Amino acid sequence: MKTRSFYLETHGCQMNEHDSERMAGLMEVAGYVRVDSAEDAEVAILNTCAIRENADNKLYGHLGRLKPIKQRTGLKIAVGGCQAEKDRDGVVERAPWVDVVFGTRNIDALPRLIGLVEQAGVPIVEFAEQFEVYPSSLPARRESPFHAWVAIQYGCNNACTFCIVPSVRGREVSRPTGEILGEVRRLVDDGITEVSLLGQNVNSYGRDLTGRPIFSELLRAVNDVPGVRRIRYTSPHPKDFKEDTALAMAECDAVCEHLHFPMQSGSDSVLRRMKRAYSRTSYLEKVAMAREIVPGLALTTDIIVGFPGEMEDEFADTLSLVEEVRFDSAYMFQYSKRPGTDAATMEDQVAKPVVQERFDRLLATQTQISLERNAELVGAEVEITIERTSSKNDAERSTGRTRTNKLVHVPANGWSPGDSASVRVSAASAHHLSGQPT
Ligand code: SAM
Ligand code: SF4
């Protein structure tokens, strides 16, 4: 007989990872033990992503693979997250062997819904249009002993024409500052030294609470919590990023010198069609302002290639902006048509081979720049937080992260995750640095 056990798989962004920590916490409080495979579990929970199209096919393929396990073992299957929000009843229409479908705003209901299914014996589909309980106030099973995601805001009020997030995560809701600070203090009491503040548009944090954005004040307040050694945040929106945030970054010791600044495109006409509400020039001005105010700032970005109607000269503007800014690294995506978004019905969707060819050029350009940026650090002494130690070619190797969010491999030196170490950078690739303890 199986003990009460659950298997949990997470797809997508940090917000989903954060939500999954709550799902795991809730299931543990309800008496379930986490296991590593669906074969060994009583309940399989899939926390899904809908940001790009291949996520759709992956989910239904995955559910197809769980079906024979269910037939053999009686496995219960629960589907949550953004794709569950997007497809709702469609999940059980396409995969009638799924037992529970739940949304991004009723994570707290998960154990109850699983219990209901046991009694009812029919699939249960339940969504909430508003939060009754913020996921952040639910019990959590943290993935890391020293780092924690802290949600400061849910949903998004922007209307970027490519993006499905507003329709699956709802309107922007800021968490009260006192609640966030309370969570950070409790985390520090539990041994956490690094926090990453999460939201879709962090620079508008607080607008719904106070009538004005107060993100920079929040950064300063979190910085004042004793015991917090590093603070990161993601994502700011370039249209709302202002000097007050850069100043808080520069003046708060714990706030890391890293800005993830999603540009999406370097072309004014594409940015207009995306409804991003900034221009190439204003983006560049903000980059210059942030670099001037925050010494040693690392910059990363998100870029979409092949947005509907993208012409070669518009793509060339993206390439030239990448060359001008010289990002430390970038997440690069091929545009993916999302049902219900404005861009999905735009004319002139760009042909896949054209998108691929542009993507390859962008990737090559950015990879070379990342390599050059990292090579500039060879010989420098950097402070890293150790994340893990593993064996490679019979040697023990530790991997840590700099304040600027770069990974550094070093020969293991008896460190534990969360330890701070000083290392001298000895070599660089486009994706990581190598170093020696100083
Ligand atoms: N809120 C963040 C912002 O405004 O920058 C972005 C959040 S989204 C989860 C992360 C990234 O996914 C976006 O910055 C964008 O580059 C990419 N993305 C979103 N929708 C996409 C789509 N339809 N096709 C390709 N990439 C997409
Ligand atoms: Fe999507 Fe734009 Fe909101 Fe980011 S700001 S989540 S890209 S709509």
Tab-separated table of C-alpha atoms and ligand atoms in Angstrom:
chain	number	residue	atom	x	y	z
A	1	MET	CA	0.000	0.000	0.000
A	2	LYS	CA	1.300	3.451	-0.882
A	3	THR	CA	1.679	6.121	1.767
A	4	ARG	CA	-0.025	9.399	0.916
A	5	SER	CA	2.425	10.829	-1.528
A	6	PHE	CA	2.584	13.456	-4.238
A	7	TYR	CA	4.720	14.132	-7.270
A	8	LEU	CA	5.067	17.772	-8.357
A	9	GLU	CA	6.424	19.061	-11.628
A	10	THR	CA	6.932	22.747	-12.387
A	11	HIS	CA	7.171	24.427	-15.776
A	12	GLY	CA	7.816	28.059	-16.615
A	13	CYS	CA	8.958	31.116	-14.728
A	14	GLN	CA	10.010	31.977	-11.186
A	15	MET	CA	6.424	32.834	-10.265
A	16	ASN	CA	5.493	29.228	-10.980
A	17	GLU	CA	8.449	28.005	-8.914
A	18	HIS	CA	7.211	30.206	-6.095
A	19	ASP	CA	3.656	28.836	-6.441
A	20	SER	CA	4.999	25.268	-6.499
A	21	GLU	CA	6.779	25.792	-3.190
A	22	ARG	CA	3.352	26.664	-1.760
A	23	MET	CA	1.658	23.669	-3.389
A	24	ALA	CA	4.328	21.401	-1.882
A	25	GLY	CA	3.944	23.097	1.529
A	26	LEU	CA	0.166	22.673	1.458
A	27	MET	CA	0.369	19.019	0.481
A	28	GLU	CA	2.863	18.322	3.276
A	29	VAL	CA	0.605	20.012	5.825
A	30	ALA	CA	-2.227	17.834	4.489
A	31	GLY	CA	-0.134	14.737	5.314
A	32	TYR	CA	1.421	13.899	1.940
A	33	VAL	CA	5.095	13.095	1.362
A	34	ARG	CA	6.842	14.275	-1.811
A	35	VAL	CA	8.252	11.581	-4.129
A	36	ASP	CA	10.422	11.809	-7.244
A	37	SER	CA	8.257	9.959	-9.756
A	38	ALA	CA	4.589	9.791	-10.699
A	39	GLU	CA	4.862	5.969	-10.613
A	40	ASP	CA	5.385	6.108	-6.852
A	41	ALA	CA	2.797	8.791	-6.109
A	42	GLU	CA	-0.829	8.865	-5.090
A	43	VAL	CA	-1.256	12.342	-6.608
A	44	ALA	CA	0.635	13.960	-9.516
A	45	ILE	CA	0.478	17.761	-9.684
A	46	LEU	CA	1.543	19.593	-12.841
A	47	ASN	CA	2.134	23.326	-12.457
A	48	THR	CA	1.973	24.476	-16.068
A	49	CYS	CA	3.181	27.357	-18.243
A	50	ALA	CA	1.405	28.968	-21.210
A	51	ILE	CA	3.867	31.647	-22.269
A	52	ARG	CA	4.802	29.923	-25.545
A	53	GLU	CA	2.956	27.449	-27.743
A	54	ASN	CA	5.189	24.398	-27.266
A	55	ALA	CA	4.052	24.347	-23.614
A	56	ASP	CA	0.551	23.343	-24.840
A	57	ASN	CA	1.708	20.305	-26.752
A	58	LYS	CA	4.037	19.326	-23.925
A	59	LEU	CA	1.233	19.316	-21.337
A	60	TYR	CA	-1.085	17.068	-23.311
A	61	GLY	CA	1.786	14.766	-24.266
A	62	HIS	CA	2.706	14.550	-20.624
A	63	LEU	CA	-0.875	13.852	-19.549
A	64	GLY	CA	-0.962	11.084	-22.168
A	65	ARG	CA	2.058	9.488	-20.494
A	66	LEU	CA	0.415	9.696	-17.067
A	67	LYS	CA	-2.754	7.904	-18.284
A	68	PRO	CA	-1.354	4.329	-18.244
A	69	ILE	CA	0.185	4.995	-14.820
A	70	LYS	CA	-3.218	6.092	-13.599
A	71	GLN	CA	-4.793	2.925	-15.039
A	72	ARG	CA	-2.186	0.798	-13.248
A	73	THR	CA	-1.937	2.562	-9.895
A	74	GLY	CA	-5.045	4.742	-9.467
A	75	LEU	CA	-2.889	7.902	-9.589
A	76	LYS	CA	-4.871	11.151	-9.157
A	77	ILE	CA	-3.821	13.918	-11.548
A	78	ALA	CA	-4.116	17.640	-10.748
A	79	VAL	CA	-3.297	20.366	-13.288
A	80	GLY	CA	-2.694	23.955	-12.159
A	81	GLY	CA	-0.820	27.049	-13.320
A	82	CYS	CA	-1.123	29.267	-16.377
A	83	GLN	CA	-2.119	26.665	-18.935
A	84	ALA	CA	-4.841	25.368	-16.645
A	85	GLU	CA	-6.125	28.975	-16.492
A	86	LYS	CA	-5.923	29.248	-20.254
A	87	ASP	CA	-7.692	25.966	-21.080
A	88	ARG	CA	-9.922	25.559	-17.995
A	89	ASP	CA	-12.631	22.955	-18.874
A	90	GLY	CA	-10.673	22.215	-22.037
A	91	VAL	CA	-8.117	20.295	-19.936
A	92	VAL	CA	-10.652	17.597	-18.985
A	93	GLU	CA	-12.189	17.711	-22.455
A	94	ARG	CA	-8.815	16.863	-24.021
A	95	ALA	CA	-7.634	14.616	-21.187
A	96	PRO	CA	-10.737	13.247	-19.412
A	97	TRP	CA	-8.568	11.170	-17.069
A	98	VAL	CA	-7.422	14.359	-15.263
A	99	ASP	CA	-9.024	14.617	-11.790
A	100	VAL	CA	-8.510	18.238	-10.727
A	101	VAL	CA	-7.968	21.466	-12.671
A	102	PHE	CA	-7.252	24.554	-10.581
A	103	GLY	CA	-6.088	28.112	-11.234
A	104	THR	CA	-3.321	30.521	-10.330
A	105	ARG	CA	-5.560	32.292	-7.817
A	106	ASN	CA	-6.861	29.313	-5.813
A	107	ILE	CA	-3.731	27.334	-5.001
A	108	ASP	CA	-4.931	27.210	-1.403
A	109	ALA	CA	-7.810	24.931	-2.539
A	110	LEU	CA	-5.528	22.156	-3.833
A	111	PRO	CA	-5.717	19.656	-0.905
A	112	ARG	CA	-9.463	20.257	-0.574
A	113	LEU	CA	-10.047	19.625	-4.283
A	114	ILE	CA	-8.025	16.417	-4.172
A	115	GLY	CA	-10.078	15.307	-1.158
A	116	LEU	CA	-13.307	16.137	-3.009
A	117	VAL	CA	-12.297	14.067	-6.001
A	118	GLU	CA	-11.693	11.077	-3.760
A	119	GLN	CA	-15.317	11.348	-2.597
A	120	ALA	CA	-16.962	12.529	-5.808
A	121	GLY	CA	-15.183	10.335	-8.308
A	122	VAL	CA	-15.658	12.934	-11.092
A	123	PRO	CA	-13.206	15.559	-12.336
A	124	ILE	CA	-13.324	18.872	-10.505
A	125	VAL	CA	-12.540	22.123	-12.275
A	126	GLU	CA	-12.345	25.136	-9.982
A	127	PHE	CA	-11.030	28.627	-10.586
A	128	ALA	CA	-11.124	31.921	-8.708
A	129	GLU	CA	-11.279	35.336	-10.362
A	130	GLN	CA	-9.716	36.963	-7.293
A	131	PHE	CA	-7.370	35.845	-4.541
A	132	GLU	CA	-9.023	34.831	-1.319
A	133	VAL	CA	-5.642	33.802	0.053
A	134	TYR	CA	-2.337	35.019	-1.414
A	135	PRO	CA	-0.081	32.073	-2.271
A	136	SER	CA	2.695	33.793	-0.291
A	137	SER	CA	0.785	33.413	2.953
A	138	LEU	CA	0.474	29.641	2.489
A	139	PRO	CA	2.896	27.120	4.006
A	140	ALA	CA	5.953	26.575	1.819
A	141	ARG	CA	8.457	23.823	1.160
A	142	ARG	CA	11.498	25.866	0.100
A	143	GLU	CA	13.760	24.471	-2.601
A	144	SER	CA	16.852	26.254	-1.288
A	145	PRO	CA	18.217	26.520	2.268
A	146	PHE	CA	19.504	30.067	1.756
A	147	HIS	CA	17.497	31.691	-1.050
A	148	ALA	CA	13.768	32.429	-1.259
A	149	TRP	CA	11.401	33.849	-3.850
A	150	VAL	CA	9.129	36.491	-2.345
A	151	ALA	CA	6.099	37.565	-4.381
A	152	ILE	CA	5.425	41.276	-4.044
A	153	GLN	CA	2.775	41.553	-6.721
A	154	TYR	CA	0.512	39.241	-8.683
A	155	GLY	CA	-0.930	39.724	-12.167
A	156	CYS	CA	-0.226	42.469	-14.669
A	157	ASN	CA	-2.084	45.575	-15.861
A	158	ASN	CA	-0.065	45.976	-19.048
A	159	ALA	CA	-1.293	44.821	-22.403
A	160	CYS	CA	1.796	43.795	-24.353
A	161	THR	CA	0.207	42.427	-27.501
A	162	PHE	CA	2.226	39.180	-27.542
A	163	CYS	CA	1.655	38.220	-23.916
A	164	ILE	CA	-0.828	35.829	-22.325
A	165	VAL	CA	0.132	36.673	-18.722
A	166	PRO	CA	-2.597	39.305	-18.075
A	167	SER	CA	-5.302	36.864	-19.154
A	168	VAL	CA	-4.023	33.943	-17.048
A	169	ARG	CA	-2.772	35.853	-14.006
A	170	GLY	CA	-5.366	38.615	-13.837
A	171	ARG	CA	-5.123	42.275	-12.811
A	172	GLU	CA	-2.168	43.577	-10.830
A	173	VAL	CA	-2.483	43.140	-7.059
A	174	SER	CA	0.310	44.384	-4.771
A	175	ARG	CA	0.929	42.631	-1.481
A	176	PRO	CA	0.902	44.995	1.485
A	177	THR	CA	4.441	46.071	2.407
A	178	GLY	CA	4.053	44.967	6.038
A	179	GLU	CA	3.162	41.460	4.904
A	180	ILE	CA	6.189	41.271	2.609
A	181	LEU	CA	8.527	42.500	5.350
A	182	GLY	CA	6.972	40.045	7.818
A	183	GLU	CA	7.676	37.205	5.415
A	184	VAL	CA	11.268	38.374	4.871
A	185	ARG	CA	11.856	38.515	8.647
A	186	ARG	CA	10.473	34.994	9.093
A	187	LEU	CA	12.663	33.780	6.239
A	188	VAL	CA	15.763	35.259	7.891
A	189	ASP	CA	14.781	33.509	11.144
A	190	ASP	CA	14.708	30.261	9.135
A	191	GLY	CA	18.240	30.813	7.798
A	192	ILE	CA	17.473	32.534	4.488
A	193	THR	CA	20.040	35.193	3.552
A	194	GLU	CA	19.060	35.958	-0.059
A	195	VAL	CA	15.648	36.991	-1.367
A	196	SER	CA	14.370	37.581	-4.895
A	197	LEU	CA	11.353	39.886	-5.098
A	198	LEU	CA	8.942	38.738	-7.773
A	199	GLY	CA	6.353	40.523	-9.874
A	200	GLN	CA	5.480	41.005	-13.551
A	201	ASN	CA	6.091	44.743	-13.408
A	202	VAL	CA	7.803	45.409	-10.088
A	203	ASN	CA	8.256	49.129	-10.737
A	204	SER	CA	4.517	49.647	-10.478
A	205	TYR	CA	4.475	47.920	-7.068
A	206	GLY	CA	2.188	49.749	-4.636
A	207	ARG	CA	0.267	51.820	-7.180
A	208	ASP	CA	-2.926	49.967	-6.219
A	209	LEU	CA	-2.129	50.327	-2.498
A	210	THR	CA	-1.084	53.959	-2.199
A	211	GLY	CA	-1.904	55.584	-5.532
A	212	ARG	CA	1.783	55.803	-6.462
A	213	PRO	CA	4.547	53.285	-7.170
A	214	ILE	CA	6.664	52.588	-4.075
A	215	PHE	CA	9.019	49.879	-5.289
A	216	SER	CA	12.172	51.810	-4.394
A	217	GLU	CA	10.824	52.295	-0.867
A	218	LEU	CA	10.159	48.568	-0.629
A	219	LEU	CA	13.740	47.826	-1.737
A	220	ARG	CA	15.060	50.103	1.004
A	221	ALA	CA	12.775	48.530	3.614
A	222	VAL	CA	13.823	44.979	2.703
A	223	ASN	CA	17.449	46.130	2.775
A	224	ASP	CA	16.873	47.279	6.375
A	225	VAL	CA	15.807	43.810	7.545
A	226	PRO	CA	18.808	42.538	9.552
A	227	GLY	CA	20.297	39.339	8.160
A	228	VAL	CA	19.385	39.880	4.496
A	229	ARG	CA	22.669	39.677	2.592
A	230	ARG	CA	21.497	39.814	-1.023
A	231	ILE	CA	18.335	41.170	-2.645
A	232	ARG	CA	17.396	40.595	-6.280
A	233	TYR	CA	14.232	41.457	-8.138
A	234	THR	CA	12.504	40.626	-11.391
A	235	SER	CA	11.082	41.981	-13.641
A	236	PRO	CA	11.093	45.732	-13.952
A	237	HIS	CA	9.318	47.140	-17.010
A	238	PRO	CA	11.474	49.679	-18.876
A	239	LYS	CA	8.572	52.140	-19.149
A	240	ASP	CA	8.215	52.321	-15.337
A	241	PHE	CA	11.875	52.041	-14.295
A	242	LYS	CA	12.965	55.403	-12.881
A	243	GLU	CA	15.945	56.969	-11.132
A	244	ASP	CA	14.559	56.279	-7.634
A	245	THR	CA	14.981	52.517	-8.187
A	246	ALA	CA	18.530	52.916	-9.505
A	247	LEU	CA	19.374	55.112	-6.498
A	248	ALA	CA	17.949	52.531	-4.089
A	249	MET	CA	20.052	49.871	-5.835
A	250	ALA	CA	23.182	51.961	-5.451
A	251	GLU	CA	22.522	52.975	-1.844
A	252	CYS	CA	21.325	49.656	-0.400
A	253	ASP	CA	24.224	47.344	0.410
A	254	ALA	CA	22.216	44.161	0.003
A	255	VAL	CA	20.639	45.013	-3.361
A	256	CYS	CA	22.665	43.248	-6.056
A	257	GLU	CA	24.182	45.042	-9.033
A	258	HIS	CA	22.059	43.256	-11.573
A	259	LEU	CA	19.208	44.634	-13.650
A	260	HIS	CA	17.065	42.335	-15.767
A	261	PHE	CA	15.674	44.830	-18.251
A	262	PRO	CA	13.450	43.193	-20.895
A	263	MET	CA	13.845	45.124	-24.170
A	264	GLN	CA	11.866	42.702	-26.439
A	265	SER	CA	12.880	44.591	-29.610
A	266	GLY	CA	15.231	47.359	-30.728
A	267	SER	CA	12.833	48.706	-33.326
A	268	ASP	CA	10.479	51.578	-32.501
A	269	SER	CA	7.841	50.342	-34.925
A	270	VAL	CA	7.900	46.816	-33.442
A	271	LEU	CA	7.848	48.204	-29.882
A	272	ARG	CA	4.758	50.223	-30.861
A	273	ARG	CA	3.040	47.152	-32.277
A	274	MET	CA	3.974	45.286	-29.082
A	275	LYS	CA	2.443	48.155	-27.015
A	276	ARG	CA	5.542	48.309	-24.829
A	277	ALA	CA	5.194	52.086	-24.241
A	278	TYR	CA	8.911	52.925	-24.546
A	279	SER	CA	11.146	53.692	-27.480
A	280	ARG	CA	14.635	52.580	-28.416
A	281	THR	CA	15.924	55.994	-27.348
A	282	SER	CA	14.187	56.017	-23.962
A	283	TYR	CA	15.341	52.433	-23.339
A	284	LEU	CA	18.940	53.456	-24.054
A	285	GLU	CA	18.599	56.528	-21.829
A	286	LYS	CA	17.429	54.362	-18.932
A	287	VAL	CA	20.296	51.908	-19.476
A	288	ALA	CA	22.755	54.815	-19.377
A	289	MET	CA	21.107	56.254	-16.250
A	290	ALA	CA	21.189	52.893	-14.439
A	291	ARG	CA	24.825	52.270	-15.413
A	292	GLU	CA	25.849	55.703	-14.230
A	293	ILE	CA	24.104	55.404	-10.868
A	294	VAL	CA	24.939	51.745	-10.097
A	295	PRO	CA	28.662	51.029	-10.509
A	296	GLY	CA	29.487	47.551	-11.816
A	297	LEU	CA	25.895	46.941	-12.925
A	298	ALA	CA	25.266	43.762	-14.945
A	299	LEU	CA	22.453	43.978	-17.468
A	300	THR	CA	20.391	41.127	-18.837
A	301	THR	CA	17.326	41.154	-21.049
A	302	ASP	CA	14.504	39.326	-22.850
A	303	ILE	CA	14.219	39.570	-26.641
A	304	ILE	CA	11.513	38.310	-28.986
A	305	VAL	CA	12.465	37.541	-32.588
A	306	GLY	CA	9.882	37.373	-35.379
A	307	PHE	CA	7.068	39.436	-33.887
A	308	PRO	CA	4.261	39.715	-36.525
A	309	GLY	CA	5.266	41.980	-39.373
A	310	GLU	CA	8.940	42.162	-38.291
A	311	MET	CA	10.932	43.257	-41.370
A	312	GLU	CA	14.634	42.692	-41.861
A	313	ASP	CA	15.442	46.342	-41.075
A	314	GLU	CA	13.416	46.117	-37.847
A	315	PHE	CA	15.297	43.001	-36.828
A	316	ALA	CA	18.556	44.817	-37.704
A	317	ASP	CA	17.533	47.441	-35.121
A	318	THR	CA	17.288	44.680	-32.497
A	319	LEU	CA	20.752	43.409	-33.421
A	320	SER	CA	22.224	46.892	-33.287
A	321	LEU	CA	20.617	47.640	-29.907
A	322	VAL	CA	22.098	44.402	-28.541
A	323	GLU	CA	25.501	45.479	-29.867
A	324	GLU	CA	25.115	48.952	-28.421
A	325	VAL	CA	24.010	47.909	-24.913
A	326	ARG	CA	26.291	44.863	-24.658
A	327	PHE	CA	24.106	42.837	-22.288
A	328	ASP	CA	25.825	40.382	-19.970
A	329	SER	CA	23.332	37.776	-21.137
A	330	ALA	CA	19.903	37.513	-22.714
A	331	TYR	CA	16.901	35.225	-22.865
A	332	MET	CA	16.049	35.079	-26.553
A	333	PHE	CA	12.698	33.767	-27.771
A	334	GLN	CA	11.111	33.073	-31.120
A	335	TYR	CA	7.719	34.768	-31.200
A	336	SER	CA	4.963	32.318	-30.359
A	337	LYS	CA	1.340	32.987	-31.229
A	338	ARG	CA	-0.819	32.971	-28.077
A	339	PRO	CA	-4.583	32.614	-28.483
A	340	GLY	CA	-6.554	35.621	-27.280
A	341	THR	CA	-3.635	38.072	-27.533
A	342	ASP	CA	-3.796	40.987	-29.972
A	343	ALA	CA	-0.677	39.858	-31.833
A	344	ALA	CA	-2.197	36.452	-32.595
A	345	THR	CA	-4.555	37.998	-35.145
A	346	MET	CA	-2.059	40.462	-36.641
A	347	GLU	CA	-1.329	40.075	-40.303
A	348	ASP	CA	2.112	39.160	-41.646
A	349	GLN	CA	3.059	36.454	-39.155
A	350	VAL	CA	6.725	35.827	-39.968
A	351	ALA	CA	7.572	32.478	-41.577
A	352	LYS	CA	9.346	29.999	-39.295
A	353	PRO	CA	12.553	29.682	-41.417
A	354	VAL	CA	12.931	33.480	-41.436
A	355	VAL	CA	12.459	33.620	-37.650
A	356	GLN	CA	14.953	30.787	-37.160
A	357	GLU	CA	17.583	32.451	-39.333
A	358	ARG	CA	17.232	35.773	-37.463
A	359	PHE	CA	17.240	33.984	-34.125
A	360	ASP	CA	20.480	32.201	-35.018
A	361	ARG	CA	22.132	35.504	-35.930
A	362	LEU	CA	20.980	37.108	-32.690
A	363	LEU	CA	22.123	34.124	-30.655
A	364	ALA	CA	25.588	34.226	-32.251
A	365	THR	CA	25.905	37.971	-31.646
A	366	GLN	CA	24.784	37.815	-28.014
A	367	THR	CA	26.890	34.727	-27.261
A	368	GLN	CA	29.996	36.566	-28.470
A	369	ILE	CA	29.096	39.617	-26.360
A	370	SER	CA	28.424	37.461	-23.269
A	371	LEU	CA	31.829	35.847	-23.741
A	372	GLU	CA	33.543	39.235	-24.044
A	373	ARG	CA	31.695	40.648	-20.999
A	374	ASN	CA	32.668	37.625	-18.910
A	375	ALA	CA	36.275	37.723	-20.180
A	376	GLU	CA	36.556	41.281	-18.812
A	377	LEU	CA	36.335	39.711	-15.334
A	378	VAL	CA	39.311	37.364	-15.707
A	379	GLY	CA	41.809	38.270	-12.969
A	380	ALA	CA	39.178	40.021	-10.830
A	381	GLU	CA	38.281	38.983	-7.299
A	382	VAL	CA	34.552	38.359	-6.853
A	383	GLU	CA	32.326	37.367	-3.977
A	384	ILE	CA	30.101	34.372	-4.649
A	385	THR	CA	27.364	32.584	-2.752
A	386	ILE	CA	27.862	28.831	-3.021
A	387	GLU	CA	24.792	27.117	-4.507
A	388	ARG	CA	25.826	23.486	-4.879
A	389	THR	CA	28.746	21.072	-4.952
A	390	SER	CA	28.954	18.264	-7.491
A	391	SER	CA	31.446	15.806	-8.951
A	392	LYS	CA	32.885	16.455	-12.388
A	393	ASN	CA	35.623	14.273	-13.928
A	394	ASP	CA	36.347	12.754	-10.496
A	395	ALA	CA	36.893	16.182	-8.942
A	396	GLU	CA	34.539	17.929	-6.531
A	397	ARG	CA	33.384	21.272	-7.893
A	398	SER	CA	31.336	23.977	-6.223
A	399	THR	CA	29.196	26.431	-8.162
A	400	GLY	CA	28.395	29.866	-6.846
A	401	ARG	CA	26.765	33.055	-8.063
A	402	THR	CA	28.177	36.576	-8.091
A	403	ARG	CA	26.141	39.583	-7.026
A	404	THR	CA	25.899	40.318	-10.750
A	405	ASN	CA	24.150	36.937	-11.249
A	406	LYS	CA	27.010	35.142	-13.002
A	407	LEU	CA	27.731	31.494	-12.251
A	408	VAL	CA	31.278	30.635	-11.149
A	409	HIS	CA	32.721	27.113	-10.937
A	410	VAL	CA	35.459	26.614	-8.337
A	411	PRO	CA	37.288	23.573	-6.932
A	412	ALA	CA	35.300	22.507	-3.844
A	413	ASN	CA	36.685	23.822	-0.601
A	414	GLY	CA	34.400	22.320	2.026
A	415	TRP	CA	31.686	24.918	1.422
A	416	SER	CA	27.983	24.406	2.059
A	417	PRO	CA	25.134	25.988	0.078
A	418	GLY	CA	24.673	29.579	1.206
A	419	ASP	CA	28.320	30.108	2.223
A	420	SER	CA	29.975	33.234	0.979
A	421	ALA	CA	33.366	32.794	-0.709
A	422	SER	CA	35.895	35.060	-2.290
A	423	VAL	CA	37.341	33.779	-5.562
A	424	ARG	CA	39.663	35.015	-8.293
A	425	VAL	CA	38.251	34.563	-11.804
A	426	SER	CA	40.659	32.480	-13.901
A	427	ALA	CA	38.674	31.778	-17.088
A	428	ALA	CA	35.443	32.719	-18.806
A	429	SER	CA	32.974	31.235	-21.248
A	430	ALA	CA	29.784	32.819	-22.562
A	431	HIS	CA	27.740	31.058	-19.884
A	432	HIS	CA	29.890	30.940	-16.769
A	433	LEU	CA	33.161	31.866	-15.112
A	434	SER	CA	35.785	29.634	-13.514
A	435	GLY	CA	37.770	30.655	-10.480
A	436	GLN	CA	40.076	29.728	-7.633
A	437	PRO	CA	39.541	30.474	-3.938
A	438	THR	CA	41.599	33.497	-2.829
B	1	SAM	N1	6.703	40.812	-17.130
B	1	SAM	C1	7.893	40.610	-17.817
B	1	SAM	C2	8.201	41.821	-18.704
B	1	SAM	O1	7.377	42.619	-19.003
B	1	SAM	O2	9.303	41.884	-19.138
B	1	SAM	C3	7.863	39.393	-18.715
B	1	SAM	C4	7.289	38.154	-18.244
B	1	SAM	S1	7.231	36.853	-19.424
B	1	SAM	C5	6.922	35.566	-18.308
B	1	SAM	C6	8.933	36.529	-19.831
B	1	SAM	C7	9.307	36.753	-21.258
B	1	SAM	O3	8.674	35.833	-22.112
B	1	SAM	C8	8.943	38.099	-21.862
B	1	SAM	O4	9.799	39.117	-21.464
B	1	SAM	C9	9.017	37.829	-23.338
B	1	SAM	O5	10.311	38.072	-23.850
B	1	SAM	C10	8.716	36.332	-23.427
B	1	SAM	N2	7.410	36.127	-24.069
B	1	SAM	C11	6.205	36.468	-23.594
B	1	SAM	N3	5.239	36.162	-24.490
B	1	SAM	C12	5.869	35.611	-25.564
B	1	SAM	C13	5.422	35.103	-26.828
B	1	SAM	N4	4.132	35.120	-27.167
B	1	SAM	N5	6.343	34.622	-27.682
B	1	SAM	C14	7.651	34.607	-27.343
B	1	SAM	N6	8.127	35.088	-26.184
B	1	SAM	C15	7.247	35.578	-25.300
B	2	SF4	FE1	3.338	40.272	-20.225
B	2	SF4	FE2	3.888	42.811	-20.757
B	2	SF4	FE3	2.736	42.137	-18.419
B	2	SF4	FE4	5.283	41.492	-18.893
B	2	SF4	S1	4.463	43.560	-18.741
B	2	SF4	S2	3.700	40.173	-18.053
B	2	SF4	S3	5.281	41.055	-21.059
B	2	SF4	S4	1.848	41.956	-20.460
